[in-house]
mmCIF file of C-alpha atoms in Angstrom:
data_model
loop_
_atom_site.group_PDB
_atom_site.id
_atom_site.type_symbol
_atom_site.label_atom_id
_atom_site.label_comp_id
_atom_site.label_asym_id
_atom_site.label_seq_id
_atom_site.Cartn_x
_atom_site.Cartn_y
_atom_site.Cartn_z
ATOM 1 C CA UNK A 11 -172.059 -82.461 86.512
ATOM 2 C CA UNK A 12 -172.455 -85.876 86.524
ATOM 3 C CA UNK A 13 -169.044 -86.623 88.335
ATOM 4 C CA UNK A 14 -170.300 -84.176 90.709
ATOM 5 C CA UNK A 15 -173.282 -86.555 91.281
ATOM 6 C CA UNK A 16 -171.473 -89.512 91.463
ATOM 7 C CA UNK A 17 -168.845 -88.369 93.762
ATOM 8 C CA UNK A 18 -171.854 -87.079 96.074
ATOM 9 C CA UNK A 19 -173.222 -91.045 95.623
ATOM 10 C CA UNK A 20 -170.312 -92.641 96.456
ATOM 11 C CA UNK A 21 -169.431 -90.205 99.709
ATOM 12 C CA UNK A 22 -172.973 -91.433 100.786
ATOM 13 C CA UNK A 23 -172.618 -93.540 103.871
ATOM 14 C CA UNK A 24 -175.735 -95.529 103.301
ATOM 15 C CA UNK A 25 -174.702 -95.848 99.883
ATOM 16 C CA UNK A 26 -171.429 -97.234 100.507
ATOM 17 C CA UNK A 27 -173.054 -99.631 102.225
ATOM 18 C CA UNK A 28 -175.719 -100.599 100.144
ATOM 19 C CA UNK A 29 -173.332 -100.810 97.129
ATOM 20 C CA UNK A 30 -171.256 -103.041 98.669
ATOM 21 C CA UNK A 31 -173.635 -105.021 99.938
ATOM 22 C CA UNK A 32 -175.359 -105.503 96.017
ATOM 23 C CA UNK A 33 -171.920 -106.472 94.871
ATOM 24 C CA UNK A 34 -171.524 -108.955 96.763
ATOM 25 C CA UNK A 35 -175.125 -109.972 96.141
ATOM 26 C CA UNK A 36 -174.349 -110.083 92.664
ATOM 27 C CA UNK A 37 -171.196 -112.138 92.749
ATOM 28 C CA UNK A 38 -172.920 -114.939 94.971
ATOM 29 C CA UNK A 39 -176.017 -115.055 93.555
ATOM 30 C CA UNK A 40 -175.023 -116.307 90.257
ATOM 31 C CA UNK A 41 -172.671 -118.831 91.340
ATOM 32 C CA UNK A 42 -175.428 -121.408 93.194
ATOM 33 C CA UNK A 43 -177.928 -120.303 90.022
ATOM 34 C CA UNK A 44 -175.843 -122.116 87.895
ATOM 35 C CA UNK A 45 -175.850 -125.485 89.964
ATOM 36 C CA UNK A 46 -179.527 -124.754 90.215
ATOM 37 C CA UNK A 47 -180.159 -124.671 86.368
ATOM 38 C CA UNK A 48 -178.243 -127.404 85.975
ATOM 39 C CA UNK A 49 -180.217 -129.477 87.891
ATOM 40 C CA UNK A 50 -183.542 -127.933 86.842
ATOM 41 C CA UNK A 51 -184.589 -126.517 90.102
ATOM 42 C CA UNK A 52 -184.238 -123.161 89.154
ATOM 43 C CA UNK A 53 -187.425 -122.330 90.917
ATOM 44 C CA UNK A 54 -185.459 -123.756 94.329
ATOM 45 C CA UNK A 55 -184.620 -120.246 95.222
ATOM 46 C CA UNK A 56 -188.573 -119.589 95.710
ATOM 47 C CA UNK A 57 -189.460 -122.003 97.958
ATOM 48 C CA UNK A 58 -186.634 -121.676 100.169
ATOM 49 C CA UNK A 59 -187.294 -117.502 100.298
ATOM 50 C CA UNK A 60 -191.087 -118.364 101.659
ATOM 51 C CA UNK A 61 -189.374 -120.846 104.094
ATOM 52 C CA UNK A 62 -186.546 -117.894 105.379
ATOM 53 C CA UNK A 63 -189.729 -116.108 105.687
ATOM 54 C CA UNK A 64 -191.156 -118.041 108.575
ATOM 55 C CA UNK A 65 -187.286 -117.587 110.215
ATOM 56 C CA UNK A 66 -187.648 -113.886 109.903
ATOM 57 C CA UNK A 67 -191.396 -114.172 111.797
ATOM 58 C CA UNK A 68 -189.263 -116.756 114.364
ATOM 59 C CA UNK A 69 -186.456 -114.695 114.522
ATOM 60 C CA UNK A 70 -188.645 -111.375 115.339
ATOM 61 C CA UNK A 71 -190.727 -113.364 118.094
ATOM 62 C CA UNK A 72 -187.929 -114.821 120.001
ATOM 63 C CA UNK A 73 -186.303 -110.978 119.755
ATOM 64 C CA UNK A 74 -189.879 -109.550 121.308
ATOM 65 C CA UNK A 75 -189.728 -112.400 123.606
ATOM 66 C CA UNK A 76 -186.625 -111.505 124.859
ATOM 67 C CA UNK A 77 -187.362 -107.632 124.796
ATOM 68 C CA UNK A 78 -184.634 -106.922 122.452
ATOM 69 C CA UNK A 79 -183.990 -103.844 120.395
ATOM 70 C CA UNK A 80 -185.047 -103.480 117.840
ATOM 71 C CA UNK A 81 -186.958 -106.309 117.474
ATOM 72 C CA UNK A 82 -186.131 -107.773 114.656
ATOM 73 C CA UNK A 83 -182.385 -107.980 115.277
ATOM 74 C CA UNK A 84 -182.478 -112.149 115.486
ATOM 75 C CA UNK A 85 -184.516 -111.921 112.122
ATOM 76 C CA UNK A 86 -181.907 -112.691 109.609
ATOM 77 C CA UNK A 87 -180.340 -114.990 111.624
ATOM 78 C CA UNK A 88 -183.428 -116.754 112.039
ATOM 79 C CA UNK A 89 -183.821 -116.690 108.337
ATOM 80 C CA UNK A 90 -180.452 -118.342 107.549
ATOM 81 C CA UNK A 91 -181.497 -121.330 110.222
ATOM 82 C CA UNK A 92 -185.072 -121.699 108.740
ATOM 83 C CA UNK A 93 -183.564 -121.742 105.068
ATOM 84 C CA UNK A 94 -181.227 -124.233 105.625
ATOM 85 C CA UNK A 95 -183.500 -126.344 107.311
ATOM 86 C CA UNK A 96 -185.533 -125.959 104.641
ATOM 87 C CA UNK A 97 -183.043 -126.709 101.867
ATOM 88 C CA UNK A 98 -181.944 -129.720 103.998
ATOM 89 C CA UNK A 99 -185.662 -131.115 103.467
ATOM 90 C CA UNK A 100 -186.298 -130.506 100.344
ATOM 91 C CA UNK A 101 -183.043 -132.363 99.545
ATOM 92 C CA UNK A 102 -184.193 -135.482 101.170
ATOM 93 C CA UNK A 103 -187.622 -135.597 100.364
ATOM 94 C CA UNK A 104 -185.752 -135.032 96.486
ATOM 95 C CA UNK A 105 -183.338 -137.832 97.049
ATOM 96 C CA UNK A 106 -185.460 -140.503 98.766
ATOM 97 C CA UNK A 107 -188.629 -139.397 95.911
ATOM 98 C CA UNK A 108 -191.225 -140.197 98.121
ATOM 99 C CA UNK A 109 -192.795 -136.609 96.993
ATOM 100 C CA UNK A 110 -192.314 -135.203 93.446
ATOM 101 C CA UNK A 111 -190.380 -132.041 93.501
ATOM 102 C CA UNK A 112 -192.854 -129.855 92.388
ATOM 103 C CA UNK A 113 -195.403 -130.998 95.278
ATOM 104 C CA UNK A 114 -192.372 -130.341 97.435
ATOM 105 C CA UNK A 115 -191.983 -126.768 96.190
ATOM 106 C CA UNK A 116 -195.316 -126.015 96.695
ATOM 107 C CA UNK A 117 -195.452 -127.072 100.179
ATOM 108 C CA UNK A 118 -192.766 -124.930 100.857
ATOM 109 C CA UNK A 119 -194.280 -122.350 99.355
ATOM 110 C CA UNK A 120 -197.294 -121.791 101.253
ATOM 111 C CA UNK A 121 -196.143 -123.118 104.575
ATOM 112 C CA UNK A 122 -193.596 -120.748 104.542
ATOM 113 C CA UNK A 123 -195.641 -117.667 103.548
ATOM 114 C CA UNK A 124 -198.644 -119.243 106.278
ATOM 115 C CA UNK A 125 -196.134 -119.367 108.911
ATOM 116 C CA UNK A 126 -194.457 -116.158 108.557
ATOM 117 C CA UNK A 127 -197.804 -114.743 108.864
ATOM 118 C CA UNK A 128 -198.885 -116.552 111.828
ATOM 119 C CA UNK A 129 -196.148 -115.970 113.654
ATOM 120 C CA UNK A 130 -195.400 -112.023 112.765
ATOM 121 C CA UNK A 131 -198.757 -112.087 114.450
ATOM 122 C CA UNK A 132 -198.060 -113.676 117.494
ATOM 123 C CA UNK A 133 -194.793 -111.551 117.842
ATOM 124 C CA UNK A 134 -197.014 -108.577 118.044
ATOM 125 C CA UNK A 135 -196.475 -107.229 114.418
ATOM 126 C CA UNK A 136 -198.681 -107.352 110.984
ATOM 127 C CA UNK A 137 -198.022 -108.613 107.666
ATOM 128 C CA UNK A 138 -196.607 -104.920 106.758
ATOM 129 C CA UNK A 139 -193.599 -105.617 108.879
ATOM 130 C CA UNK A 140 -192.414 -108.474 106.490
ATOM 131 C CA UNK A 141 -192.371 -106.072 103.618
ATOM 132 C CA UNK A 142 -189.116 -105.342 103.550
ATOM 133 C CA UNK A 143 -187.920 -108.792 103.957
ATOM 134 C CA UNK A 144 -190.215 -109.468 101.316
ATOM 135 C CA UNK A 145 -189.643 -106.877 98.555
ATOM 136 C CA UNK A 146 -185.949 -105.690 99.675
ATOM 137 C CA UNK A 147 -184.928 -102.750 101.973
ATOM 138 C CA UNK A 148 -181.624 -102.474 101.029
ATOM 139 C CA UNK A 149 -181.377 -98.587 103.049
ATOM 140 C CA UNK A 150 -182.172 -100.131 106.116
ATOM 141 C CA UNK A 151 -178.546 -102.039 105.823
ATOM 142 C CA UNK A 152 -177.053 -101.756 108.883
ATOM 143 C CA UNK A 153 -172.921 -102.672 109.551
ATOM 144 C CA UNK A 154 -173.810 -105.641 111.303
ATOM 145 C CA UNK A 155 -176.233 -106.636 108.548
ATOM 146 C CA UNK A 156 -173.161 -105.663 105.950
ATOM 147 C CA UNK A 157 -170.615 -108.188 107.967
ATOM 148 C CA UNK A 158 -172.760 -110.864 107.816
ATOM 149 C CA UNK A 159 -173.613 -110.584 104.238
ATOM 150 C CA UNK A 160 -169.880 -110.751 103.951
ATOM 151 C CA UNK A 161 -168.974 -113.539 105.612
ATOM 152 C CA UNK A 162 -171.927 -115.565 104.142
ATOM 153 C CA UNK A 163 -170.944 -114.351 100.783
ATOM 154 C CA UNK A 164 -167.363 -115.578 101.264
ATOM 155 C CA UNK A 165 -169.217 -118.815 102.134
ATOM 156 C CA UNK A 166 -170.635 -119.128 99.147
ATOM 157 C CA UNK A 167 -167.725 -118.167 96.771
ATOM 158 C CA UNK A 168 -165.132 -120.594 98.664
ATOM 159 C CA UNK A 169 -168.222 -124.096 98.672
ATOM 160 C CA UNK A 170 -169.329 -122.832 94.947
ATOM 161 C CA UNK A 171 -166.324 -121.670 93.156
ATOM 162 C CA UNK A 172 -163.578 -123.938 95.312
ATOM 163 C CA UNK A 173 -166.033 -127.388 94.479
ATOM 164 C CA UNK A 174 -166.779 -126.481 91.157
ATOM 165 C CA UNK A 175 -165.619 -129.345 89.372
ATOM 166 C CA UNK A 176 -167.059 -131.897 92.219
ATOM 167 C CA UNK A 177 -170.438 -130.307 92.811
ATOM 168 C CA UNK A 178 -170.837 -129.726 88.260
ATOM 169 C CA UNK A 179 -170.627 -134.135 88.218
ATOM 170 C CA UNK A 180 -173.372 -133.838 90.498
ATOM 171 C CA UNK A 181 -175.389 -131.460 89.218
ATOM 172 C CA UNK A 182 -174.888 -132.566 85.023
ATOM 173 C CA UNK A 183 -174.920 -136.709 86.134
ATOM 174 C CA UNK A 184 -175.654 -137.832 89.830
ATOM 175 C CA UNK A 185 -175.174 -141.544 88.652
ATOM 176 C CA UNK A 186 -171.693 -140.924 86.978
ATOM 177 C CA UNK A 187 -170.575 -139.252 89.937
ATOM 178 C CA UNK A 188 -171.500 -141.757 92.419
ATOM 179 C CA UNK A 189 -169.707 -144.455 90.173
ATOM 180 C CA UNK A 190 -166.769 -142.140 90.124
ATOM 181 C CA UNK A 191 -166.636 -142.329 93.885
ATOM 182 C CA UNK A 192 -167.609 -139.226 94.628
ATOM 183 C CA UNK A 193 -169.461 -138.461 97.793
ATOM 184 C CA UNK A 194 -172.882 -137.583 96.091
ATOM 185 C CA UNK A 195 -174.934 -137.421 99.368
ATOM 186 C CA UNK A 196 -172.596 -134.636 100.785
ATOM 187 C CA UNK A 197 -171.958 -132.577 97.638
ATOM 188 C CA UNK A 198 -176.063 -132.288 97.399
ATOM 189 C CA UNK A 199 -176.436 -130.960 100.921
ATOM 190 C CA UNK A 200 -173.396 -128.681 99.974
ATOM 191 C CA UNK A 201 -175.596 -127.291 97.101
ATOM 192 C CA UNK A 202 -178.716 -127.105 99.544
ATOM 193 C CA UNK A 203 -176.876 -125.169 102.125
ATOM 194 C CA UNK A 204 -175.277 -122.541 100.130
ATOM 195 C CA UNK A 205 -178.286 -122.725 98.238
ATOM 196 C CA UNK A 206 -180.069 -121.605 101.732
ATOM 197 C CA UNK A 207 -176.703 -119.363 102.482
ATOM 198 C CA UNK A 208 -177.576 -117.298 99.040
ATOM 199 C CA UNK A 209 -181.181 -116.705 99.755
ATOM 200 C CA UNK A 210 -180.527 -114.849 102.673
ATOM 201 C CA UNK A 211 -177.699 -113.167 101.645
ATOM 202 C CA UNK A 212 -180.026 -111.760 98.920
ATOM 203 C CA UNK A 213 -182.544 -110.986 100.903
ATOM 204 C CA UNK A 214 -181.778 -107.240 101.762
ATOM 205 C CA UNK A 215 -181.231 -106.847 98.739
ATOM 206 C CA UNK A 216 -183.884 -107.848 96.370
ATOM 207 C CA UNK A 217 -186.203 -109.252 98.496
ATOM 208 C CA UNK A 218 -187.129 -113.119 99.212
ATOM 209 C CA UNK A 219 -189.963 -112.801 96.561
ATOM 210 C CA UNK A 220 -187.645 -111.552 93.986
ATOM 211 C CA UNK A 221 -184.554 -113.648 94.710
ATOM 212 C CA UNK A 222 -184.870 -116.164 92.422
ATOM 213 C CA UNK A 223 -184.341 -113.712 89.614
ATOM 214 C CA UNK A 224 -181.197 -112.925 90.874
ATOM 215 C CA UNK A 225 -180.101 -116.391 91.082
ATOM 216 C CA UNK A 226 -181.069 -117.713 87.580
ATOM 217 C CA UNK A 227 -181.739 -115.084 85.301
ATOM 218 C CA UNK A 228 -177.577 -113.765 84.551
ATOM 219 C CA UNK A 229 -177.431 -117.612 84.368
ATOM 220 C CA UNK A 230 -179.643 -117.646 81.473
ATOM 221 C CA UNK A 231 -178.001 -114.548 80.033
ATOM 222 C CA UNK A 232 -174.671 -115.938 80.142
ATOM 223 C CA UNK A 233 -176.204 -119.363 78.380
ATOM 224 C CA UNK A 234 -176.777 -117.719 75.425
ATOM 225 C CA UNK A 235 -173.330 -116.222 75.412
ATOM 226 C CA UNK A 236 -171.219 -118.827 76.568
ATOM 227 C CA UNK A 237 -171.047 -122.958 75.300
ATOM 228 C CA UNK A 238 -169.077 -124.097 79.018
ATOM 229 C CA UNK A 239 -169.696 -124.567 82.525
ATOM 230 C CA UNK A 240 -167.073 -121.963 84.024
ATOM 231 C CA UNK A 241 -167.315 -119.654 81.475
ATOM 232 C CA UNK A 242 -171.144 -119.610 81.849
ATOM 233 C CA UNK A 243 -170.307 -119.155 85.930
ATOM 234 C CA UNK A 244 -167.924 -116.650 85.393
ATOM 235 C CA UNK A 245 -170.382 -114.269 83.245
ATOM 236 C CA UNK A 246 -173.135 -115.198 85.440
ATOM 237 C CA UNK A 247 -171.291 -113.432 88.356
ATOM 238 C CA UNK A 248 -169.867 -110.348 86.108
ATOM 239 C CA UNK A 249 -173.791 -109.898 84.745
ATOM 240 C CA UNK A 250 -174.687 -110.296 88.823
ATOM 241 C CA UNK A 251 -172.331 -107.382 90.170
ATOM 242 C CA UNK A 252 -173.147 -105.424 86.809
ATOM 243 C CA UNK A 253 -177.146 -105.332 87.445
ATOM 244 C CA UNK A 254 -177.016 -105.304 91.106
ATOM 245 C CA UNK A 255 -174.505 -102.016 91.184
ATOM 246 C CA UNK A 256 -176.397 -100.231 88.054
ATOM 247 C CA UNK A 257 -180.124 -101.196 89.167
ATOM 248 C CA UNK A 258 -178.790 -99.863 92.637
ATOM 249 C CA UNK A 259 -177.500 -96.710 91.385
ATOM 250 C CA UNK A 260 -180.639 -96.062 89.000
ATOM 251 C CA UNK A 261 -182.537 -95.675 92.538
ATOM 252 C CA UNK A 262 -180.371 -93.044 94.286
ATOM 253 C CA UNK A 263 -181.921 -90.895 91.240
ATOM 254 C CA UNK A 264 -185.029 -92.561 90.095
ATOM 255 C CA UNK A 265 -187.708 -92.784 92.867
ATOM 256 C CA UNK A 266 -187.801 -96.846 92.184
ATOM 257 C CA UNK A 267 -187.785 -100.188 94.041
ATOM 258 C CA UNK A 268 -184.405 -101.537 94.235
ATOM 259 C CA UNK A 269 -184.706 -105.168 94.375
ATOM 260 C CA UNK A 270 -187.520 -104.441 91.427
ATOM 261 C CA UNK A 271 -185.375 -101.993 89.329
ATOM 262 C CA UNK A 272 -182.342 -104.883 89.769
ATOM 263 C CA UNK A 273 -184.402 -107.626 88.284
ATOM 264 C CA UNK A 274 -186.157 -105.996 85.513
ATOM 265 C CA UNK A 275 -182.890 -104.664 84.806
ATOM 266 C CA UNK A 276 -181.538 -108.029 84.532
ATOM 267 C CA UNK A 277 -184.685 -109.584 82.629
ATOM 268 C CA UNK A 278 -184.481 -106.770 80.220
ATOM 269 C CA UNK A 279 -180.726 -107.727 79.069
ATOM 270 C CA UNK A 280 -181.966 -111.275 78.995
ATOM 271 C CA UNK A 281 -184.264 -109.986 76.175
ATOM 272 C CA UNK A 282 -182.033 -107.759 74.168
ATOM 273 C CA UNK A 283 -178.857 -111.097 74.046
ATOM 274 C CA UNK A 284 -181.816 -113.351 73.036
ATOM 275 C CA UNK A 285 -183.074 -111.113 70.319
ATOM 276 C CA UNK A 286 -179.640 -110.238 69.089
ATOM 277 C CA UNK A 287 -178.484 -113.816 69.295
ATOM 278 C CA UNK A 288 -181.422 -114.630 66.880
ATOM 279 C CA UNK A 289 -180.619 -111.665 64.996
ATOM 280 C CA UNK A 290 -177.000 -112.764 64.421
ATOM 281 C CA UNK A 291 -178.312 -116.455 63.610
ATOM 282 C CA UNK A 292 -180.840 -115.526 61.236
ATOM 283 C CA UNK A 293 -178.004 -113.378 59.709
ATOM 284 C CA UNK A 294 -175.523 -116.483 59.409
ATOM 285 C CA UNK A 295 -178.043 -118.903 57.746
ATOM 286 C CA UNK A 296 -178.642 -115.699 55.255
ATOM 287 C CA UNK A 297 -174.504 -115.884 54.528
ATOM 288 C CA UNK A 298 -174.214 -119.580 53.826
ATOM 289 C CA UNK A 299 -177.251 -120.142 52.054
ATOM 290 C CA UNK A 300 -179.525 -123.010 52.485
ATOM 291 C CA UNK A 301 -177.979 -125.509 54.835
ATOM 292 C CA UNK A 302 -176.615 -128.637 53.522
ATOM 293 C CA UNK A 303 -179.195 -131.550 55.120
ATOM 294 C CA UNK A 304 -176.736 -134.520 55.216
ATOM 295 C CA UNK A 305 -173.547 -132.655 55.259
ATOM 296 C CA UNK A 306 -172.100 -136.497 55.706
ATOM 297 C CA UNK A 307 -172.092 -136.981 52.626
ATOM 298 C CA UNK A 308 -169.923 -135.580 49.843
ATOM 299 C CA UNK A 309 -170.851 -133.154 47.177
ATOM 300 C CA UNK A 310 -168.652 -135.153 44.641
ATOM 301 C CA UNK A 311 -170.602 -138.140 44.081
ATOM 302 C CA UNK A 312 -170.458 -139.643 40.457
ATOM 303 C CA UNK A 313 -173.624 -140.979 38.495
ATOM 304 C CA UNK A 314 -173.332 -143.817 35.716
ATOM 305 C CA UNK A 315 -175.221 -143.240 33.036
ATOM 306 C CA UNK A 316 -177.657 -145.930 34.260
ATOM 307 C CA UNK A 317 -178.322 -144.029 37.104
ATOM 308 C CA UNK A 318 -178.631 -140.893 35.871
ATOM 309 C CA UNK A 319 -181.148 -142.148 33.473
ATOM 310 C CA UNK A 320 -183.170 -143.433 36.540
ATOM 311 C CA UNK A 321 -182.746 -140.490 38.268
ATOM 312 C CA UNK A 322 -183.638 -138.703 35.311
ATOM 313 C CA UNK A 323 -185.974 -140.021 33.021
ATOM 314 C CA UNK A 324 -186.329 -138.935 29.545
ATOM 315 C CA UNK A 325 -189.740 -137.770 28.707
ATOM 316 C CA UNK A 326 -191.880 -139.063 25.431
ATOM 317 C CA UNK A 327 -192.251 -137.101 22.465
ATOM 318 C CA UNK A 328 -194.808 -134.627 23.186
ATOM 319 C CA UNK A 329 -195.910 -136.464 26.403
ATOM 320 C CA UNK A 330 -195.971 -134.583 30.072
#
């Protein structure tokens, strides 16, 4: 019965392409989360998703301008332009620290949610029409839509996976890597831009409110499981594919949310590896006993007599 339902999923053209389109979500995601939680901007993600917003609202206007159908057809191209802009500035306003980054965050925050409003407006639509963009709408995933997740994916992979070893220097020590020649200026707008390219790419998906998650929670899952850079990337991107394709599939069956289903999903393994890594810890310390607390030092050291009468007093007849 079950193959039965899965072979009916699968056969599903919308499915196909919404399936394929969440796995390559969940391989590209991943791989700019873990720059990002290197560098501590894991909230980066956010603020660039309220910017894309304001594309979206650009992109729809110009489309109405222009009497195009259906209207929102410039809309994710508009988003990739307004994200990248976006990441571009929040890059330089980080590397010349004239603003601290959380100040910067927020400003992208609410100008980008302000100005997608105000312009959905002006391009004859309401607030309701950013839903999707918002929250995900992964059904309404068109062919087009599919390519150019696809070629922004492969984006992503060759910049993130092919600079790896450049764009980690940055990201662990900026002022090692400039001393080791390394062109630090360019590597950081590398990580803005794919930062930018992974927002949108996500954006059908889970939505730009929830694509954060996507981008730094399998990173934190595959912290706790891993003690390296590129094995922590590498189970990133297999915990990516695996939530994206199973949160996906929960919804042909479960009347659910995608992009929701996808991150609590995710969030949900984050808890069960954190309590079973404790689990296992608490387990270990049980097995070895009380740990040593200057395990420097060896367990064969010899008193004198002298000093073990110091150490150990001898007490007076019938005193304390």
């Amino acid at each position: 019965m079950i193959w039965d339902e899965l072979g009916s999923m699968l056969s599903d053209p919308l499915m196909q392409r919404a399936l394929l389109a969440a796995l390559l979500v969940g391989l590209s995601a991943p791989v700019i989360g873990t720059y990002l939680v290197q560098r501590k901007l894991s909230l980066l993600g956010d603020g660039i998703g309220h910017v894309a917003l304001t594309g979206v609202a650009l992109g729809w206007l110009v489309g109405s301008l222009m009497n195009l159908t259906p209207k929102d057809v410039l809309a994710i191209p508009g988003a990739v332009i307004a994200a990248v802009i976006g990441s571009l500035a929040i890059e330089l306003v980080r590397e010349r620290g004239k603003t601290s980054g959380d100040v910067a965050l927020a400003l992208l925050f609410y100008g980008g949610i302000a100005g997608g409003v105000l312009l959905i407006s002006q391009a004859g639509g309401t607030s309701a029409s950013l839903m999707g963009y918002l929250f995900g709408s992964i059904s309404t995933v068109s062919r087009g839509d599919l390519w150019l997740t696809l070629v922004l994916t492969g984006l992503v992979l060759t910049v993130g996976v092919g600079l790896r070893t450049a764009l980690f220097s940055v990201s662990h020590d900026e002022e090692f890597a400039r001393a080791s020649g390394l062109p630090v200026r360019a590597l950081n707008i590398a990580i803005a831009i794919i930062a930018a390219l992974t927002v949108t790419v996500a954006m059908r998906v889970v939505g730009l409110l929830l694509v954060s998650a996507l981008m730094i929670v399998p990173v934190a899952i595959a912290q706790l499981m891993t003690g390296s850079f590129r094995r922590t990337m590498a189970v990133a991107m297999a915990i990516g594919v695996t939530v994206c394709v199973t949160g996906l599939s929960i919804t042909y069956w479960a009347d659910a949310t995608p992009g929701a289903t996808i991150v609590v999903l995710a969030i949900t393994i984050y808890a069960v590896v954190a309590v079973g890594r404790s689990l296992l810890a608490a387990r270990a310390i049980r097995r070895r006993g009380r740990p040593d607390p200057h395990p420097e030092v060896g367990d064969d050291v010899q008193l004198t007599e002298a000093e073990r009468a110091v150490a150990s007093p001898a007490r007076e007849p019938g005193g304390r």
